[in-house]
């Protein structure tokens, strides 16, 4: 079994475009793995939304950790955690890295915004960015803290989101790369890939570059391949499809006042048990439990 | 605003058949409320499955509490929590009731099985039941502990699941009712409603009776109405529809290596923000944040 | 039973000098109550130190909440929680207030420093302070969020710690008071009470003023009384006495390789059970448990 | 650096009597290490008492885990966790072992009582014991689950506490040893060492034997050495000394209405910072933080 960290590092450095699929809890993480993806994006937006709170650090960092721990326990492929700004300064990042390694999360991505953060797609251009030197200190602290040499630290550059220049984005990326970042995530909310292509043509292959095509979703994947991006993240689509399905199912059950009409459209309950690996427990019971005694007699005879 | 506990109590005693819809996290709970349901079933199976673990008390009771707290925070309709066996003895139930009241959960349902439990649909007939007198002590302890007079304690009778007689089920229900249970949940895994109808015809209207038609899903709801059941619980259908949707979406994205094909089939990202009530935060920022200072200058000029 | 919030509010407005005694876990909180104190200071320094981490927001805010929840559950007198900077911005403060009210904490104290904070006695003069308008927004947000009208929000002014002028301290106090603070905590690390006396002579009785005499510990309490301070907080002394005692006991046991020598110097184990109120559980077992069945037979005969 | 698990295993098999000292939070754990002890007993009684709850599984198993995680983070010597009955059946034990290994706890001790447990010194003789075959299944499950070969599983035999015969105790110990237990903890609440000596003279050196001399505290340690016990646990003495000290200090401060009288009797506040290793953070700030900008100007001039 290749360590999760090593799997992620190999993804970053593979010669082909790789994909990370968003998950937001243990169940969706398991579905990502079963589908055949080689890695999971632990999305901050999705995790907060699934828990019913906002993507503004309303969850504490240990609550985020609790969720990603379930995700990691349920899967054998690597998770890259969207760790927002690192939830504080370099010292908070150090603690976070130690805790992520303990629960076998393969890497974290931190972004150069200020705590508490706001989602990049909400008034992104009004959001202040972090001092790049201070942010580089977080990256260096993360790298110095990790015990597994293959744990990955990704630096997310928000300059284009915030409406700053390409030069700013490139210079920040350089600073973060020199501080030790294993990859740069260049974020853009443009509807076309022009920004990220522009960045990549300047950045070249200095280090792996990750993209998140949420807003430029109609761009053919071949475009990303041709520009030699390392990883594309499908960042929130399992959450959004679950919302769509649950809203429709809830509406149908509510209006029909019955589950009869939906039974054939959804997985049987046995599929839930399969996803939970109920069979392993039944098998283990044979190994570890004594032969059951006589059942308790009924109280009524 | 009517208290959540009072809302649940009124549901139990309303003159018509009421419905509780399953939810398993803050997001699904919010969807249940927005759809128009008047109450939420905090399903033990769904909560464990969503977190990627089994329905065998693999989550600690405080981890269950953490999940239901998010659900309660995200909604204004009452939640009835599926609290398995109460996670221990009467003393654990007392602590649980105190903590559920603190996070504004309206009631709990405990079942007369042994800790750690197994899902009722997995080898149910081999599962030992609790001593009914010991179980009645849990109910009494819960009722004596609650501070809100409308907090609801539901006793779930597993006798029919375990393959015992109708007399056993009825006698247990009587013992639990006398111990203070606000309602009886009579559980059955038969494909027809014969068991629950048989129970109800004997039980009459001694106290409200709740049913979970997961296995007898094709039974017309009118049958439940005619027998004067109090509440029908749609116990796991949002989870199952989310699984179906996420498996299909993940497979499509994986095979197409693109999100272009799914974008129109799922809610837009703005719907995620709406469900999180991002607008309220933007409004609050105007109230509580100072006028932003000049943005930090770019480091590149 | 007077609500804890009301008890705290009454302390703030009582005509005599009141005292809050530090606690850092459920046990020390119970000891504070049993000793006769009328309120508890949930010290950030003590809570972090007891858990073995630094007073620099190494614990997440929900981990702090977990600790103060145990403290609140174990006591009936009010707790004023040292909530550092509020653990983020006004929105984090709103969530914190909701959660503190749920676990029956009577009030919180926030300080006008930046997250993550550093203890005021470590290089305090180098620590940047918060923008007072931004900080006032936190106070207003807390007051607007609380559901219990007697929940108390205390604003801690760090200007003197940071080496700023008395005018700065007074102007900040005014801004916070106008924003709704129920009391001002004027902090000083001077060895004499001159700073806090100077503040009080200017502030007069605009609103209750709280002091923390950790560094000016030799000042007679009569001095605080004469200046009509509202509350004096003994901020870390149970922690420090526990450290002293544990270091000495551990050293003695280690060198003697025996507990014989210490047995008479420490409370008997029955005192531990008394503090845990084991008797109540034994009594409750008689109410809620069935008469025990015959014990299981020995396997050896 | 020798792994904590290996350190514990070596303690169990060392040729001399070794000692584990109780701790109940990160702070006391650190004090144990600084004193020179080679291992820590994570006492269930102490941990529950420190948190203000009873030793009856009122804390969930994840809450216990949260506490022992702080303890492990604060220390480099091994912790043997008192894990009560394992908090459920063999499956709960499997999860527990995985989680303990993640937070670098070196071993766990489980006892053959029923969940939820009662402290052995409270009506011990009335407590039912576990089916020894079922309990052996827990031990086997723990051993099969651990990933680190040196993780230690200790089986605690409660037969003598429960008033059963020496033969019962010995037969249970044999069953647990055969199931894979790394050591036997033979518990006794007699005021003399007769019971544990009797056990040891029959058991011989089949495997390491651990004792807890809380009740037979006046027995000279030489007696334990002569009988070749492996480890003696000083099980609750730091908690008890902390209680004594805090009760006395609180009473003194309360009656004197001043901290002046206690200042010289307790460690200075700088000792708290030293125990927290504040110096490391100050040093790290020099490495990871940019040179601080000009401080914010005062608002008052």
PDB file of N, CA, C and O in Angstrom, chain D residues 2 8 32 50 71 74 80 85 160 179-180 198 206 226 238 240-241 251 256 265 274 286 296 301:
ATOM      1  N   UNK D   2      13.116   6.790  20.671  1.00  0.00           N
ATOM      2  CA  UNK D   2      12.412   5.497  20.694  1.00  0.00           C
ATOM      3  C   UNK D   2      10.899   5.752  20.680  1.00  0.00           C
ATOM      4  O   UNK D   2      10.403   6.620  21.398  1.00  0.00           O
ATOM      5  N   UNK D   8       6.947   1.743  26.101  1.00  0.00           N
ATOM      6  CA  UNK D   8       6.017   1.086  27.021  1.00  0.00           C
ATOM      7  C   UNK D   8       6.262  -0.417  27.058  1.00  0.00           C
ATOM      8  O   UNK D   8       6.267  -1.038  28.123  1.00  0.00           O
ATOM      9  N   UNK D  32       4.501  14.973  35.063  1.00  0.00           N
ATOM     10  CA  UNK D  32       4.968  13.601  35.261  1.00  0.00           C
ATOM     11  C   UNK D  32       6.264  13.370  34.494  1.00  0.00           C
ATOM     12  O   UNK D  32       7.238  12.834  35.033  1.00  0.00           O
ATOM     13  N   UNK D  50     -11.406  15.245  36.853  1.00  0.00           N
ATOM     14  CA  UNK D  50     -10.873  16.548  36.458  1.00  0.00           C
ATOM     15  C   UNK D  50     -11.897  17.302  35.607  1.00  0.00           C
ATOM     16  O   UNK D  50     -12.018  18.523  35.696  1.00  0.00           O
ATOM     17  N   UNK D  71      -2.782  15.127  26.385  1.00  0.00           N
ATOM     18  CA  UNK D  71      -1.728  14.557  27.223  1.00  0.00           C
ATOM     19  C   UNK D  71      -0.579  14.033  26.362  1.00  0.00           C
ATOM     20  O   UNK D  71       0.593  14.228  26.681  1.00  0.00           O
ATOM     21  N   UNK D  74       1.571  16.737  24.754  1.00  0.00           N
ATOM     22  CA  UNK D  74       2.411  17.512  25.676  1.00  0.00           C
ATOM     23  C   UNK D  74       3.622  16.750  26.178  1.00  0.00           C
ATOM     24  O   UNK D  74       4.423  17.304  26.924  1.00  0.00           O
ATOM     25  N   UNK D  80      -0.190   4.870  29.044  1.00  0.00           N
ATOM     26  CA  UNK D  80      -1.081   3.710  29.048  1.00  0.00           C
ATOM     27  C   UNK D  80      -2.452   4.235  29.457  1.00  0.00           C
ATOM     28  O   UNK D  80      -2.621   4.751  30.567  1.00  0.00           O
ATOM     29  N   UNK D  85     -14.018  -0.392  29.986  1.00  0.00           N
ATOM     30  CA  UNK D  85     -14.380  -1.687  29.385  1.00  0.00           C
ATOM     31  C   UNK D  85     -14.089  -1.718  27.886  1.00  0.00           C
ATOM     32  O   UNK D  85     -14.406  -2.693  27.215  1.00  0.00           O
ATOM     33  N   UNK D 160     -11.177 -10.237  41.705  1.00  0.00           N
ATOM     34  CA  UNK D 160     -10.967 -10.086  43.146  1.00  0.00           C
ATOM     35  C   UNK D 160     -11.751  -8.889  43.690  1.00  0.00           C
ATOM     36  O   UNK D 160     -12.280  -8.930  44.801  1.00  0.00           O
ATOM     37  N   UNK D 179      -5.461 -14.811  24.714  1.00  0.00           N
ATOM     38  CA  UNK D 179      -6.072 -14.003  23.656  1.00  0.00           C
ATOM     39  C   UNK D 179      -5.109 -12.952  23.121  1.00  0.00           C
ATOM     40  O   UNK D 179      -5.401 -12.298  22.118  1.00  0.00           O
ATOM     41  N   UNK D 180      -3.972 -12.784  23.810  1.00  0.00           N
ATOM     42  CA  UNK D 180      -2.968 -11.876  23.276  1.00  0.00           C
ATOM     43  C   UNK D 180      -2.589 -10.709  24.166  1.00  0.00           C
ATOM     44  O   UNK D 180      -1.788  -9.860  23.758  1.00  0.00           O
ATOM     45  N   UNK D 198      -0.872 -13.321  46.347  1.00  0.00           N
ATOM     46  CA  UNK D 198      -1.390 -14.668  46.105  1.00  0.00           C
ATOM     47  C   UNK D 198      -1.530 -14.934  44.614  1.00  0.00           C
ATOM     48  O   UNK D 198      -1.160 -16.004  44.106  1.00  0.00           O
ATOM     49  N   UNK D 206       4.204 -15.823  33.878  1.00  0.00           N
ATOM     50  CA  UNK D 206       3.546 -16.170  32.611  1.00  0.00           C
ATOM     51  C   UNK D 206       3.559 -14.981  31.642  1.00  0.00           C
ATOM     52  O   UNK D 206       3.786 -15.127  30.444  1.00  0.00           O
ATOM     53  N   UNK D 226      10.186  -7.828  45.238  1.00  0.00           N
ATOM     54  CA  UNK D 226      10.539  -9.217  45.548  1.00  0.00           C
ATOM     55  C   UNK D 226       9.639 -10.198  44.800  1.00  0.00           C
ATOM     56  O   UNK D 226      10.057 -11.295  44.454  1.00  0.00           O
ATOM     57  N   UNK D 238      -1.781  12.604  41.713  1.00  0.00           N
ATOM     58  CA  UNK D 238      -1.643  14.007  41.289  1.00  0.00           C
ATOM     59  C   UNK D 238      -2.997  14.692  41.315  1.00  0.00           C
ATOM     60  O   UNK D 238      -3.110  15.863  41.695  1.00  0.00           O
ATOM     61  N   UNK D 240      -5.409  13.956  43.392  1.00  0.00           N
ATOM     62  CA  UNK D 240      -5.771  14.164  44.801  1.00  0.00           C
ATOM     63  C   UNK D 240      -4.940  15.278  45.430  1.00  0.00           C
ATOM     64  O   UNK D 240      -5.453  16.047  46.248  1.00  0.00           O
ATOM     65  N   UNK D 241      -3.690  15.382  45.048  1.00  0.00           N
ATOM     66  CA  UNK D 241      -2.882  16.474  45.610  1.00  0.00           C
ATOM     67  C   UNK D 241      -3.329  17.818  45.042  1.00  0.00           C
ATOM     68  O   UNK D 241      -3.324  18.828  45.748  1.00  0.00           O
ATOM     69  N   UNK D 251      -9.826  28.436  49.690  1.00  0.00           N
ATOM     70  CA  UNK D 251     -10.349  28.838  51.000  1.00  0.00           C
ATOM     71  C   UNK D 251      -9.567  30.023  51.546  1.00  0.00           C
ATOM     72  O   UNK D 251     -10.151  30.967  52.108  1.00  0.00           O
ATOM     73  N   UNK D 256      -9.308  35.588  52.990  1.00  0.00           N
ATOM     74  CA  UNK D 256      -8.458  36.784  53.078  1.00  0.00           C
ATOM     75  C   UNK D 256      -8.874  37.864  52.081  1.00  0.00           C
ATOM     76  O   UNK D 256      -8.395  38.982  52.141  1.00  0.00           O
ATOM     77  N   UNK D 265       3.544  31.213  47.902  1.00  0.00           N
ATOM     78  CA  UNK D 265       3.419  29.766  48.123  1.00  0.00           C
ATOM     79  C   UNK D 265       3.221  29.007  46.821  1.00  0.00           C
ATOM     80  O   UNK D 265       3.208  27.782  46.815  1.00  0.00           O
ATOM     81  N   UNK D 274       6.582  28.721  31.209  1.00  0.00           N
ATOM     82  CA  UNK D 274       7.647  27.751  30.932  1.00  0.00           C
ATOM     83  C   UNK D 274       7.055  26.368  30.642  1.00  0.00           C
ATOM     84  O   UNK D 274       7.453  25.693  29.685  1.00  0.00           O
ATOM     85  N   UNK D 286      10.416  34.472  15.335  1.00  0.00           N
ATOM     86  CA  UNK D 286      11.544  35.106  14.644  1.00  0.00           C
ATOM     87  C   UNK D 286      11.800  34.441  13.295  1.00  0.00           C
ATOM     88  O   UNK D 286      12.244  35.073  12.346  1.00  0.00           O
ATOM     89  N   UNK D 296       0.296  50.054  14.889  1.00  0.00           N
ATOM     90  CA  UNK D 296      -0.835  50.928  14.607  1.00  0.00           C
ATOM     91  C   UNK D 296      -0.723  52.157  15.502  1.00  0.00           C
ATOM     92  O   UNK D 296      -0.397  52.049  16.683  1.00  0.00           O
ATOM     93  N   UNK D 301      -4.219  61.273  20.339  1.00  0.00           N
ATOM     94  CA  UNK D 301      -2.902  61.882  20.228  1.00  0.00           C
ATOM     95  C   UNK D 301      -2.749  63.051  21.181  1.00  0.00           C
ATOM     96  O   UNK D 301      -3.695  63.523  21.767  1.00  0.00           O
TER      97      UNK D 301
END
